[in-house]
Amino acid sequence: MNILVVGANGQIGTHLVEKLKNTETYKPVAFVRKEEQVTKFEDKGIEARLGNLENSVSDLKKSMKDIDAIVFTAGSGGSTGTDKTMLIDLDGAVKVMEAAEDMNIKRFIMVSAFQADVRENWSEEMKPYFAAKHYADKFLMNSDLNYTIIRPGMLENKPAIGKIELTRALTEASDPMTIPREDVAQLILEALENDRTYLQSFDVTTADQEITEALKGL
């Protein structure tokens, strides 16, 4: 099963590509925007395809040949302005969805943002980012794609803990809720063909349930 990882050079994407590579079931295909990133992945024996989320839907479709599922974990990054946030996190994401539909690729996993579905909990300084994620998620939920939307808490570069909590009903964000990036990657891996995650969206943070057990509660 060929999995296109959009944002493969990012931190979650890098963890995910490695995890996919170490399975017998999945083959990762890294979608990246720079030639040196293509070389980096190819040197590890991982197929990489060059593309740009600011390009047309037609251009994006060229990177989706023989793909069975898509994971979108790209982002404009914290150092860019609102314009790039809208072009990458919103319009770029939507164009990937449109291209997936055109290519009849049904399975789509979106890495969104914690509480992106609850406007009242958006921090003032990051409102454009949350808005981009919110409306990209809305578009995905209204598409014909078999989606899973994962909204992780504050991302950390700590070693994997492997224990999480999923919730679809959180309405108030209080204490900072965190999760290692590697645990998000493991959750994506386990969600790919888990039918309990199909057409689902949820927040996820570190807690006390093994990932496999947490998914059984959906």
XYZ file of C-alpha atoms in Angstrom:
218
model
C 0.000 0.000 0.000
C 1.616 3.240 -1.180
C 1.228 6.140 1.255
C 1.943 9.680 0.050
C 3.203 11.732 2.992
C 2.650 15.410 2.233
C 5.059 17.315 4.437
C 7.415 14.362 4.699
C 10.367 16.591 5.512
C 8.628 18.000 8.581
C 9.122 16.509 12.015
C 5.953 14.403 12.177
C 6.396 13.484 8.531
C 9.968 12.307 9.088
C 8.887 10.037 11.961
C 5.989 8.696 9.902
C 8.060 7.921 6.810
C 10.514 5.923 8.932
C 7.705 4.001 10.616
C 6.045 3.204 7.295
C 9.365 2.085 5.835
C 9.819 -0.387 8.686
C 6.524 -2.177 8.001
C 5.812 -4.974 5.563
C 2.440 -3.474 4.692
C 3.185 0.085 3.635
C 5.526 1.876 1.274
C 6.079 5.566 2.054
C 6.305 8.071 -0.758
C 7.686 11.407 0.429
C 6.140 14.526 -1.085
C 8.698 17.339 -0.739
C 9.317 20.732 -2.304
C 13.116 20.860 -2.694
C 15.534 18.809 -4.774
C 17.871 18.333 -1.806
C 14.975 16.834 0.157
C 14.346 14.362 -2.658
C 17.995 13.348 -2.478
C 17.856 13.009 1.312
C 15.013 10.507 1.155
C 16.331 8.641 -1.871
C 19.643 8.148 -0.077
C 17.644 6.276 2.581
C 15.966 4.080 -0.010
C 12.676 5.999 0.173
C 10.860 7.174 -2.939
C 10.385 10.951 -3.031
C 8.363 13.113 -5.379
C 8.920 16.808 -5.946
C 5.929 19.106 -5.663
C 4.702 22.427 -4.367
C 1.416 23.027 -2.564
C 1.147 26.425 -4.223
C 1.009 24.763 -7.656
C -2.177 23.802 -9.471
C -4.354 20.784 -8.758
C -3.235 19.354 -12.103
C 0.405 19.597 -11.036
C -0.343 17.940 -7.694
C -2.094 15.051 -9.417
C 1.165 14.200 -11.196
C 2.632 13.270 -7.800
C -0.234 10.905 -6.958
C 0.217 8.121 -9.509
C -0.148 4.670 -7.893
C -0.922 6.183 -4.475
C -3.402 4.381 -2.203
C -3.682 6.835 0.710
C -2.561 10.351 1.602
C -1.376 11.769 4.907
C -1.317 15.567 5.036
C 1.111 16.764 7.682
C 2.423 19.854 5.917
C 2.444 23.356 7.339
C 3.719 26.778 6.428
C 5.804 26.971 9.615
C 5.875 29.440 12.464
C 8.203 31.918 10.733
C 5.907 32.704 7.799
C 3.153 35.273 7.568
C -0.610 34.896 7.337
C -0.435 34.805 3.533
C 1.637 31.604 3.508
C -0.539 30.087 6.215
C -3.585 30.523 4.008
C -1.798 29.328 0.870
C -0.337 26.180 2.456
C -2.447 25.160 5.455
C -5.759 26.008 3.797
C -5.565 26.295 0.017
C -2.699 23.814 -0.315
C -4.553 21.264 1.785
C -7.767 21.732 -0.184
C -5.945 21.346 -3.501
C -4.460 18.049 -2.294
C -7.977 16.886 -1.401
C -9.300 17.921 -4.813
C -6.426 16.134 -6.518
C -7.043 13.012 -4.411
C -10.709 12.975 -5.415
C -9.778 13.376 -9.084
C -7.300 10.489 -8.760
C -9.850 8.318 -6.912
C -7.642 8.093 -3.811
C -10.179 7.694 -1.029
C -8.159 7.382 2.199
C -6.987 10.720 3.605
C -5.529 11.490 7.027
C -5.226 15.124 8.069
C -2.972 16.373 10.852
C -4.844 19.427 12.069
C -4.487 21.556 15.202
C -5.673 21.066 18.773
C -9.134 22.614 19.239
C -9.276 23.816 15.644
C -12.968 22.951 15.732
C -13.698 25.237 18.725
C -13.267 28.900 17.788
C -13.609 30.083 21.374
C -10.349 28.319 22.266
C -8.177 29.799 19.524
C -5.275 31.866 20.818
C -5.348 35.457 19.570
C -1.856 35.398 18.071
C -2.534 32.193 16.110
C -6.048 32.850 14.863
C -5.109 32.791 11.137
C -3.456 29.381 11.611
C -6.447 27.959 13.465
C -8.826 29.410 10.890
C -6.854 27.786 8.072
C -6.949 24.416 9.820
C -10.624 24.816 10.726
C -11.763 25.412 7.169
C -9.448 22.828 5.645
C -10.966 20.304 8.056
C -14.482 21.451 7.113
C -13.721 20.976 3.429
C -12.383 17.496 4.110
C -15.449 16.496 6.119
C -17.689 17.640 3.260
C -15.671 15.804 0.604
C -16.127 12.278 -0.706
C -12.865 11.189 0.950
C -12.605 8.588 3.706
C -11.030 10.942 6.195
C -9.513 10.907 9.654
C -8.730 14.292 11.203
C -6.184 14.223 14.034
C -5.878 17.345 16.163
C -2.769 16.923 18.365
C -2.009 18.965 21.451
C 1.170 20.994 21.834
C 3.813 19.073 19.898
C 7.028 18.080 21.634
C 10.304 16.572 20.474
C 10.421 14.131 23.358
C 10.830 10.359 23.023
C 7.618 8.493 22.299
C 5.460 7.728 25.320
C 2.925 5.566 23.497
C 0.004 6.517 25.716
C -2.701 8.935 24.659
C -6.251 10.145 25.090
C -8.668 10.796 22.244
C -11.665 13.044 22.624
C -14.316 14.385 20.288
C -16.130 16.416 22.924
C -13.567 18.736 24.492
C -15.067 22.211 24.762
C -12.650 24.012 27.050
C -8.868 24.124 26.750
C -7.338 24.606 30.201
C -3.859 23.372 31.098
C -1.415 22.940 28.211
C -1.951 19.522 26.674
C 1.050 18.014 24.952
C 2.084 15.005 22.889
C 5.403 13.860 21.356
C 5.550 14.142 17.582
C 6.609 10.504 17.360
C 3.390 9.437 19.100
C 1.367 11.373 16.529
C 3.228 9.511 13.784
C 2.491 6.171 15.470
C -1.174 7.101 15.779
C -1.319 7.877 12.058
C 0.295 4.535 11.280
C -2.228 2.645 13.385
C -5.155 4.651 12.001
C -4.438 4.060 8.320
C -6.531 0.920 7.952
C -8.414 1.003 11.241
C -12.084 1.346 10.292
C -12.912 2.835 13.695
C -11.049 5.965 12.587
C -12.901 6.311 9.293
C -14.925 9.544 9.011
C -13.745 10.587 12.468
C -12.122 13.709 13.892
C -10.646 14.035 17.359
C -8.163 15.806 19.611
C -5.270 13.768 20.980
C -2.905 14.353 23.890
C -0.618 12.290 26.077
C -2.559 10.393 28.748
C -2.750 6.819 30.033
C -4.129 4.609 27.233
C -2.050 2.608 24.795
C -2.625 3.901 21.274
C -4.240 0.670 20.084
C -6.617 0.645 23.059
C -7.493 4.310 22.636
C -8.518 3.711 19.031
C -10.873 0.948 20.136
C -12.885 3.583 22.003
C -13.817 5.521 18.863
